[in-house]
Structure formats: structure tokens, C-alpha cells
């Protein structure tokens, strides 16, 4: 069992309690040590904290002195503690104390730095700010992993100032929900005036309080504000007096997280997800707890334009975003609120998978598994190359291997996902690679299957992909799990793979020096229609002779089916373009080549693809492919290859055939095309002795026509309807 020493700045912080719950639920044993902000010395989740002293909120000098005193006695305080496998430190002052703790346990114990806020002092450009950043870099020189809760913290602080040279793990402030709730669907009882805005959590923003007071006064009772949590009294002249003087504001005290969440959010319509406390800095970059908590229970979030929270809501197309911080802007956004409008706003929130908002048992296990890997590496960076035995070589020669993550975008793949994971898990464990299944909101049993496997295997993680498409799934997985890792391996949930597929890719990448490795595809089917589609896709008639469809013997290419990519190259060109639902791989390959990166077609392994099992599904798929190819042509101003230009004429030829009522000659081109396709299918059937393969000609016709139609519709600016299959 992993032993975690958790050093915290405030043992009474609710976020500390949540993290302890996560660690224990994930299977870790936790020792808690830290400062307290209150006189009480209560246990936290059954743990008696090791007391390092008393600090005061907002008193930087006092906290600095308390840290200095604690540094002289932390060794004695931890004397009775068994050596931990990893030390997790919350905030900068605890990172400094961790260096002293190492003297008690040995310098080899790895440190994980947890930073969920960027304090305004470290952002100053004076001597104090530069000194604090320098101290963070100094104390963070042996950090093995950085835990943070918002990608904006990484962009605007850690990367900008080059603070921590370590892999980064994004652990969002999601609501803990370790067991499925019986009352998981929020109550619809509240649906009329007075509309209530809930501001829950850390109440530290005086500007928000004054804005909400001014707004509710102007609305004359149509809106009320409910405040709950822990007010930072140092930030208000008289918090309780101010609230009591306002007729439409009510403070209802503290609450337990997560136990009270359903009850308190059932009493409000909207969640205030705005914080001006450190405007333009930390408050603009964070993704607050109340964002996830409120959405979990169907309340409509309100955010401020230009913040990371607003970008999050805009990406999901939910909530309300204020253009400016004024009571007038809030009135313009909310004054016309009706039952119907609220129902639509609330419905948009509830339409998203609960996994977007909650941290479940699988997430807890994934976090502990991540810490276990840090402990196993003895504090070294995940990106560090290591020497291992190549089990496939009888001479047991030493080979250099690299770290990787395996990413599986999926949607409604209950027929394939279980078997696919069973096939990949042995090699993933052998290679030390995490498997990330990015689900786009499956409505079948896919999520249940993956969650069940993840509960048994810490190496498998299920994440939610709100954007649904594959390009977004890979980008999201790399953003969350790819820092410090050498390669990503992309797996198609609708495919089959050799048992040594990942091994071969990771051997071939350093051997060739390739930045991306692509593989050839062998298409197979089980039913008559699927077998016919497979035969068409395996033929030159169906694919025009694309190398990745016909196999290769190892060569440099322009494009192929994505298998492995160096994450540094992936990041350098910006990852997948998420506006592409199809053909995103060819678009990325173009940018890779433009940037000077090289693509290698593997001759050592390949994958098996299972095509659509109906002609309708095949049509929708190739309609999307055609649109994607046209978008590539328009974006990069490239001329389609000859093998692509020939089928482009199919849709126009079919259109011309409609003029056959005027003269039979107009039908000749389409009849010739149909005869070639049907004749090819008949020849395949005769050669294989399988009459059903004659349908391959029909499948090829569907593929040609849909691809051509999609291309021309996109080229002519015709909008797509719905999501292509």
C-alpha cells in the first residue's frame, strides 16, 4: 500500500479533506501534517494531524515566521512516522518544509507539489515576487510531479516563468462522488421567482458581494442570493453586518463537502462562479469547486468573460457569461428570466455526462496509481529514459525504452471496448504505460464496462470527452496525462491489434528517429455487409491505392493511420485541429511535415479495422471523410492527389445523370462507373468463392458517392447536419 505524507498549509481547508478522501479511496495510506488556522485540533477523516503550528489567513509575515519555526522542529515532529513512499506538499511554504522532511526520511523520497492557487505575491515583479519565484524554483528542483487544477495555471504561471521542471497532472476541482447517488438527478421543484443565486465555498471576494447586493436591490426581490461556506473575514470590513443589512442576501453558514452538496444546490437556481479577489491573475485562471458542484446538480453557472471558467462554459455551450463586472450587466443577462428560459439553460447543463463534474472511485485510483509511478521512479522525471531488458530478445540485450500513454477515443463501443482493453492491458503494464479511455458520452454500456475494468486495474483511466470527437479526445488526454511523457499511442476503439503492437511501436520510434509512426490497416468484417465493406476498403477500387490501406514494408510517408507520435512534436504543431471531426489525422500530418517532422510507415506491425455494419453507417462515415478532405484542401491550399480526384467526379456525374430524361448520353458516365464497381465486386466474389462479396461493388459505390458528395458540399459551403457517424 502506498504511504503518502501529506504536508498542508491548513489542516481545516475543505480541499485538504477532499484530497485525503481521494487518496484513501484510491488505496493509499495517508499521514497528515500541517499548520492550523483555528485553535481546535480536530481529526480529519480519521487522521490526527501532526501539528506544525498556528498561522493566520492573509498574514504573510506571520506565516513566514511560522514556517521558519516549523523548519527547526519538523524532523522531531516526524520522528515517529514511518518513511513514506512519496511526500505530497500543498503550496509553497510546505514545499520548503519538504526539503527539511527529506533529511528525516532520506533524500531519495520523491516530492509531489500540489498547487491549486497562484498567490498574488509570487506574481509581483518586484524583489519580493522574484524572490518567491526563485525560492519555488529552488525548492522545486527535485519535484517529481506537479498537481494543479486548471490548465491556465500552467499557461500563465508555471510555463511563463519556467517554475517547475516536472510532469504536470491536471486534477480538476470536481465533486467527490465515490458511490452512485440515488438522488443523482436534481430536483425540478425550484423553477420560478424569486430566482436564487448560490455563492458557495471560499467567500473572499468583496467586489462580488457588493455587486450581488447592488443587483438584488435593483431587482426588488425578483432575485435573492444565498451565501454558504467560509467567509475570509480579513477581506471584509464587516461581512456579517453587511449581509444582514441587505434585504435580499442571506448567509446560511458552513456545509460539508461532499455530503451536503445535493441539499444546498437544490435550494438555488444559479451558481456564482465568479471571483474578483485576484482579478486578472489567480481568479481569472482558476476553475472553482462551485463550477463543478453546481453543474452536477443542475444549477446554471454564471461566469465572467475573459476567464478560464468562461472559456470552459463556452466550450461546453452552457451557462451565462457576463461581458463586464457590473450590476447593469447582470440585470441585462437575467432580468428577462422566465421558467422556459431557465428550463432551457438547466437542460443544457444536465445534458452533459455526470463524469464532466464528478470525481469517482476510478479517478481516485488513477491519482494514487500516478503517485505510485512517481514513487517507483524514485523522484525521477517521467520523461527520463531508462534501461530495461527487452523480453522479446533471447540475448537479453539492454535497450533504451521510452515512456508512453495509450489513448483510446470512443463512443458507443460496448461490442469492442472490453476485448480491446483485455488485449492492451498486459502490454501497457509491461511498458508502464497508462491507458486513457476518452469517452464522448456513450449511451450504451461502454462507460460501465470501462469503469468496471478501471476499478480493478489502476493502469486504466476513464475520462469524459465533452466535445465527443476523436481529435478533442486525444488533445484532452495529452493535456491531462502527457506532460513529461515521450510518446502517445493512439488506439482506435473500433479496431483490433496484435498483442505486441505497442512494444513494436516503441522499439521502432527510436530506431528510426521518426517523430510519428503510422501503420497499415487490414479491414475485416463478420456479417455479409461488413465483409463486403471490408473487401472494398482493402482494394484499390475502394481506397485508390492508399499505402496505409494496402500495407507497407517500412518507409517514409506523407500520411498514414496514426499509431504513435512524439508528444514534443504533437505539442509543437498544436495537436489536432478540433474543428475537424474527420480527416483530422491527415490535417495534422500536413502540419507535421510543414514543421520538418518525419512520418514513418511501420513495416513491423499493423492494425485491424472493423468497418460499419450497414450501408447507411458507411455512407455517413464517408460523407464525413469527404468533408474533412475538402476542409484540408481549403485550409492548406493543397491539390488533391490523383487517386482522390477521380472519385471526386462521382457526385457531379450522378447529378449529370439526372439529365438523362433529355438524352440518354448523360447517363453513360454514371452507368460506366456503376458497371466497373459492380463488376469488380463480382470478380472478388468469384475469386474468393464467397457470393456475398459481390456486395463489395455496392459498398465501393456508397463510399465513392458519399466521399464525393461530402467533399463538394464542404467546398460549396453547405453546412453539415448533425454528427457524422
XYZ file of C-alpha atoms in Angstrom, residues 287-713:
427
model
C -11.719 26.538 -12.326
C -13.530 26.756 -8.961
C -15.144 23.947 -6.985
C -18.574 25.564 -7.264
C -18.403 25.333 -11.067
C -18.378 21.522 -10.916
C -20.581 21.230 -7.829
C -23.335 23.425 -9.204
C -23.399 21.819 -12.632
C -23.547 18.361 -11.048
C -26.898 19.284 -9.533
C -28.345 21.230 -12.429
C -27.752 24.809 -11.316
C -26.819 27.251 -14.063
C -23.274 28.690 -13.678
C -22.552 32.409 -14.069
C -19.019 33.347 -15.150
C -17.059 36.457 -16.091
C -15.913 36.942 -19.699
C -12.195 36.511 -20.292
C -11.698 33.952 -17.509
C -10.801 30.281 -17.721
C -14.224 29.487 -16.259
C -15.915 31.381 -19.098
C -13.818 29.525 -21.676
C -14.796 26.242 -20.017
C -18.513 27.122 -20.236
C -18.247 28.364 -23.806
C -16.545 25.133 -24.834
C -19.463 23.148 -23.374
C -22.054 25.686 -24.602
C -23.683 26.105 -21.189
C -24.234 28.766 -18.532
C -24.203 32.560 -18.581
C -21.170 34.773 -19.201
C -21.168 38.437 -18.129
C -19.435 40.846 -20.529
C -18.465 43.195 -17.683
C -18.411 43.274 -13.885
C -21.435 45.439 -13.136
C -24.926 45.144 -11.716
C -26.200 46.507 -15.030
C -24.597 43.664 -16.994
C -26.085 41.165 -14.554
C -29.515 42.758 -14.965
C -29.284 42.617 -18.752
C -28.404 38.937 -18.572
C -31.015 37.896 -16.013
C -33.884 40.391 -15.969
C -35.861 38.555 -18.665
C -35.573 35.189 -16.889
C -38.648 33.006 -17.335
C -39.492 29.435 -16.429
C -38.966 28.445 -20.066
C -35.570 30.128 -20.394
C -34.359 28.702 -17.108
C -35.530 25.220 -18.132
C -33.515 25.522 -21.360
C -30.400 26.718 -19.518
C -30.711 23.975 -16.931
C -31.349 21.363 -19.608
C -28.088 22.330 -21.308
C -26.195 21.649 -18.087
C -27.946 18.350 -17.400
C -27.314 17.149 -20.963
C -23.635 16.647 -20.164
C -22.364 13.394 -18.785
C -22.017 13.443 -14.963
C -18.373 12.450 -15.436
C -17.726 16.045 -16.518
C -18.487 17.198 -12.982
C -17.643 14.359 -10.607
C -14.566 12.589 -9.336
C -15.419 8.938 -8.856
C -13.617 5.927 -7.446
C -11.804 5.296 -10.732
C -10.385 8.840 -10.632
C -9.158 8.291 -7.062
C -7.434 5.083 -8.062
C -5.901 6.793 -11.084
C -4.445 9.516 -8.869
C -2.907 7.004 -6.468
C -1.582 4.983 -9.409
C 0.069 8.159 -10.697
C 1.718 8.720 -7.312
C 2.842 5.092 -7.259
C 4.623 5.613 -10.563
C 6.375 8.677 -9.151
C 7.421 6.648 -6.121
C 8.626 3.795 -8.322
C 10.799 6.179 -10.304
C 12.370 7.383 -7.072
C 11.725 11.025 -7.823
C 12.994 10.988 -11.392
C 11.075 12.745 -14.160
C 8.617 10.612 -16.097
C 10.317 11.783 -19.255
C 13.681 10.295 -18.200
C 14.839 7.433 -20.383
C 15.653 4.232 -18.561
C 17.357 0.913 -19.372
C 15.241 -2.225 -19.299
C 15.524 -5.802 -20.546
C 13.892 -6.464 -23.874
C 11.909 -9.587 -23.080
C 11.459 -10.408 -26.761
C 15.201 -10.733 -27.360
C 16.726 -14.050 -26.317
C 20.123 -12.421 -25.845
C 18.545 -10.150 -23.202
C 20.474 -7.193 -24.565
C 19.829 -3.815 -22.933
C 17.604 -1.488 -24.967
C 16.529 2.061 -24.379
C 12.768 2.424 -23.945
C 10.602 5.482 -23.539
C 7.526 6.366 -21.543
C 4.158 6.460 -23.287
C 0.453 6.923 -22.746
C -2.129 4.884 -24.649
C -5.194 6.886 -25.685
C -8.491 5.328 -26.807
C -11.152 7.775 -28.035
C -14.516 6.006 -28.008
C -18.257 6.476 -28.348
C -20.822 3.681 -28.028
C -18.291 0.857 -28.369
C -19.741 -1.727 -25.957
C -19.162 -4.506 -28.510
C -15.430 -3.831 -28.778
C -14.083 -1.940 -25.760
C -13.917 -4.811 -23.263
C -11.989 -7.112 -25.559
C -9.740 -4.287 -26.700
C -8.759 -3.381 -23.140
C -8.160 -7.043 -22.293
C -5.768 -7.183 -25.229
C -3.916 -3.959 -24.393
C -3.618 -4.215 -20.611
C -0.757 -6.775 -20.466
C 1.475 -4.758 -22.780
C 0.548 -1.488 -21.053
C 1.523 -2.914 -17.685
C 4.711 -4.352 -19.185
C 5.637 -0.960 -20.621
C 4.488 1.091 -17.623
C 2.039 2.945 -19.869
C -1.300 4.294 -18.669
C -4.393 3.545 -20.792
C -6.724 6.548 -21.051
C -10.200 5.883 -22.435
C -11.721 9.226 -23.500
C -15.454 8.643 -23.813
C -17.572 11.035 -25.846
C -20.804 10.451 -23.915
C -21.652 6.840 -24.772
C -25.287 5.881 -24.293
C -24.696 2.153 -24.358
C -22.753 0.129 -21.780
C -19.313 1.426 -22.814
C -18.735 3.608 -19.748
C -19.942 0.875 -17.388
C -17.559 -1.647 -18.949
C -14.565 0.695 -18.788
C -15.374 1.863 -15.259
C -15.546 -1.741 -14.101
C -12.152 -2.523 -15.606
C -10.650 0.696 -14.203
C -11.892 -0.270 -10.741
C -9.784 -3.424 -10.962
C -6.804 -2.021 -12.866
C -5.151 1.216 -11.730
C -3.482 1.421 -15.130
C -6.810 2.129 -16.872
C -8.422 5.570 -16.570
C -11.814 6.721 -17.890
C -12.201 10.425 -18.705
C -15.069 12.377 -20.198
C -14.670 13.950 -23.641
C -17.370 16.665 -23.786
C -16.529 17.569 -27.394
C -17.285 13.920 -28.396
C -14.954 13.786 -31.424
C -11.656 11.875 -31.625
C -9.403 14.892 -32.196
C -10.621 16.506 -28.969
C -10.284 13.215 -27.090
C -6.602 12.853 -27.920
C -5.870 16.527 -27.207
C -7.599 16.281 -23.833
C -5.784 13.091 -22.839
C -2.394 14.532 -23.811
C -3.156 17.758 -21.926
C -4.031 15.863 -18.754
C -1.587 12.969 -18.811
C 1.115 13.725 -21.379
C 3.468 16.080 -19.622
C 6.880 14.512 -19.161
C 5.922 11.504 -21.294
C 7.760 10.762 -24.520
C 5.087 9.280 -26.766
C 1.352 8.970 -27.245
C -0.069 5.813 -28.773
C -3.474 6.302 -30.371
C -5.769 3.305 -30.429
C -8.999 3.061 -32.418
C -11.788 1.559 -30.292
C -13.258 0.091 -33.470
C -10.143 -1.936 -34.214
C -8.037 -4.942 -33.301
C -4.328 -5.067 -32.555
C -1.519 -7.631 -32.209
C -0.516 -8.359 -28.609
C 2.904 -6.758 -29.164
C 1.552 -3.725 -31.065
C 2.674 -1.099 -28.519
C 6.027 -2.830 -27.958
C 6.833 -2.759 -31.670
C 5.939 0.936 -31.980
C 8.101 1.920 -29.018
C 11.009 -0.093 -30.408
C 10.661 1.329 -33.913
C 10.416 5.005 -32.898
C 13.956 5.438 -31.504
C 15.367 3.026 -34.074
C 14.134 5.152 -36.998
C 14.227 8.566 -35.337
C 10.662 9.130 -36.516
C 8.500 11.807 -34.938
C 5.352 9.935 -35.910
C 4.766 6.304 -36.757
C 1.756 5.287 -38.817
C 0.557 1.786 -39.624
C -1.279 -0.010 -42.370
C -4.830 -1.222 -41.842
C -6.342 -4.583 -42.682
C -10.118 -4.307 -42.707
C -12.172 -7.309 -41.558
C -15.891 -7.908 -41.142
C -18.172 -10.509 -39.609
C -21.544 -10.116 -41.355
C -22.298 -10.050 -45.081
C -22.498 -6.249 -45.338
C -19.459 -5.717 -43.124
C -17.385 -8.291 -45.021
C -18.327 -6.622 -48.305
C -17.351 -3.206 -46.948
C -14.065 -4.678 -45.700
C -13.302 -6.152 -49.124
C -13.971 -2.784 -50.752
C -11.768 -0.938 -48.272
C -8.928 -3.427 -48.738
C -8.969 -2.900 -52.509
C -7.593 -0.246 -54.835
C -11.121 0.344 -56.096
C -12.295 1.364 -52.638
C -9.284 3.339 -51.407
C -7.455 4.398 -54.548
C -4.236 2.664 -53.551
C -3.544 4.478 -50.255
C -0.403 2.936 -48.757
C -1.822 2.617 -45.256
C -4.726 0.603 -46.696
C -2.608 -1.761 -48.749
C 0.300 -2.404 -46.381
C 3.922 -1.256 -46.402
C 7.389 -2.598 -45.755
C 8.738 0.315 -43.718
C 9.233 3.679 -45.451
C 8.919 7.433 -45.002
C 5.457 8.645 -46.000
C 3.276 11.771 -46.054
C 0.327 10.233 -44.233
C -0.993 7.052 -42.678
C -3.184 5.687 -39.911
C -1.958 7.324 -36.708
C -0.336 4.947 -34.248
C 2.460 6.641 -32.268
C 3.615 10.242 -32.022
C 6.326 12.050 -30.135
C 4.480 14.321 -27.724
C 7.030 17.111 -28.154
C 6.236 17.205 -31.888
C 2.497 16.924 -31.182
C 2.682 19.932 -28.838
C 4.909 21.913 -31.191
C 2.354 21.908 -34.008
C -0.608 22.446 -31.689
C -2.115 18.945 -31.590
C -5.199 18.001 -33.549
C -7.433 20.704 -35.003
C -10.653 20.111 -33.056
C -12.756 21.743 -35.762
C -12.115 18.554 -37.794
C -14.473 15.687 -36.966
C -12.981 13.611 -39.821
C -9.633 13.611 -41.619
C -8.015 15.214 -38.576
C -5.072 12.816 -38.939
C -4.259 13.940 -42.496
C -4.565 17.581 -41.422
C -2.133 17.068 -38.544
C 0.269 15.143 -40.789
C 0.366 18.142 -43.134
C 1.385 20.448 -40.267
C 3.960 17.939 -39.025
C 5.597 17.803 -42.445
C 5.488 21.596 -42.773
C 7.283 21.878 -39.424
C 10.007 19.489 -40.579
C 8.899 16.394 -38.655
C 9.129 12.934 -40.256
C 6.455 10.234 -40.549
C 7.414 6.549 -40.769
C 5.132 3.809 -42.057
C 5.791 0.784 -39.884
C 6.675 -2.468 -41.555
C 6.700 -4.371 -38.252
C 3.091 -4.110 -37.119
C -0.370 -3.192 -38.338
C -3.909 -2.871 -37.039
C -7.231 -4.450 -37.980
C -10.205 -2.199 -38.609
C -13.845 -3.268 -38.353
C -15.965 -1.263 -40.800
C -19.537 -0.043 -40.387
C -22.034 -2.892 -40.421
C -24.668 -1.083 -42.505
C -24.633 0.798 -45.796
C -26.218 3.778 -44.044
C -23.408 3.899 -41.496
C -20.839 3.512 -44.264
C -22.443 6.402 -46.174
C -22.386 8.751 -43.168
C -18.791 7.823 -42.389
C -17.529 8.572 -45.888
C -19.644 11.698 -46.152
C -17.660 12.948 -43.155
C -14.386 11.812 -44.722
C -15.190 13.805 -47.861
C -15.985 16.916 -45.858
C -12.763 16.506 -43.904
C -10.670 16.190 -47.068
C -12.288 19.327 -48.511
C -11.555 21.232 -45.299
C -7.918 20.157 -45.594
C -7.790 21.412 -49.173
C -9.307 24.747 -48.163
C -7.183 25.196 -45.037
C -3.802 24.301 -46.514
C -4.398 25.189 -50.181
C -3.292 21.761 -51.387
C -4.324 19.986 -54.572
C -5.943 16.545 -54.057
C -3.944 13.559 -55.256
C -4.941 11.757 -58.449
C -6.426 8.829 -56.502
C -8.650 11.368 -54.729
C -9.561 13.437 -57.785
C -11.055 10.510 -59.698
C -13.783 9.687 -57.144
C -14.436 13.427 -56.771
C -16.240 13.246 -60.101
C -18.774 10.677 -58.881
C -21.280 13.096 -57.300
C -21.182 15.520 -60.287
C -21.537 12.529 -62.637
C -24.586 11.342 -60.697
C -26.024 14.852 -60.908
C -25.441 14.966 -64.654
C -27.227 11.602 -64.961
C -30.436 13.325 -63.896
C -30.415 14.965 -67.317
C -30.917 11.558 -68.958
C -34.574 12.461 -69.402
C -33.309 14.892 -72.046
C -30.833 12.499 -73.673
C -29.608 9.028 -72.726
C -25.943 10.038 -73.207
C -25.992 11.956 -69.902
C -26.397 8.640 -68.064
C -23.416 6.948 -69.704
C -20.688 8.119 -67.243
C -22.591 7.006 -64.150
C -23.510 3.699 -65.792
C -19.859 3.047 -66.667
C -18.851 3.818 -63.069
C -21.561 1.516 -61.700
C -20.566 -1.259 -64.083
C -16.903 -1.024 -63.035
C -17.790 -1.168 -59.341
C -20.307 -3.995 -59.659
C -18.015 -5.941 -61.961
C -15.137 -5.547 -59.516
C -17.349 -6.836 -56.708
C -18.415 -9.821 -58.785
C -14.779 -10.623 -59.584
C -13.883 -10.503 -55.878
C -16.750 -12.863 -55.072
C -15.716 -15.349 -57.772
C -12.057 -15.248 -56.804
C -12.817 -15.841 -53.102
C -15.679 -18.265 -53.691
C -17.945 -16.121 -51.473
C -21.083 -14.861 -53.240
C -21.705 -12.268 -50.542
C -18.564 -10.393 -51.531
C -20.354 -9.250 -54.667
C -21.757 -6.543 -52.415
C -18.252 -5.088 -52.279
C -19.083 -3.310 -55.515
C -22.136 -1.736 -53.888
C -20.037 -0.763 -50.856
C -17.470 0.861 -53.131
C -20.241 2.828 -54.852
C -21.553 4.045 -51.481
C -18.045 5.050 -50.400
C -17.273 6.880 -53.669
C -20.576 8.747 -53.812
C -20.616 9.732 -50.113
C -16.987 10.874 -50.193
C -17.542 12.914 -53.352
C -20.795 14.394 -52.073
C -19.233 15.357 -48.745
C -16.275 16.981 -50.496
C -18.438 19.122 -52.759
C -20.885 20.071 -50.024
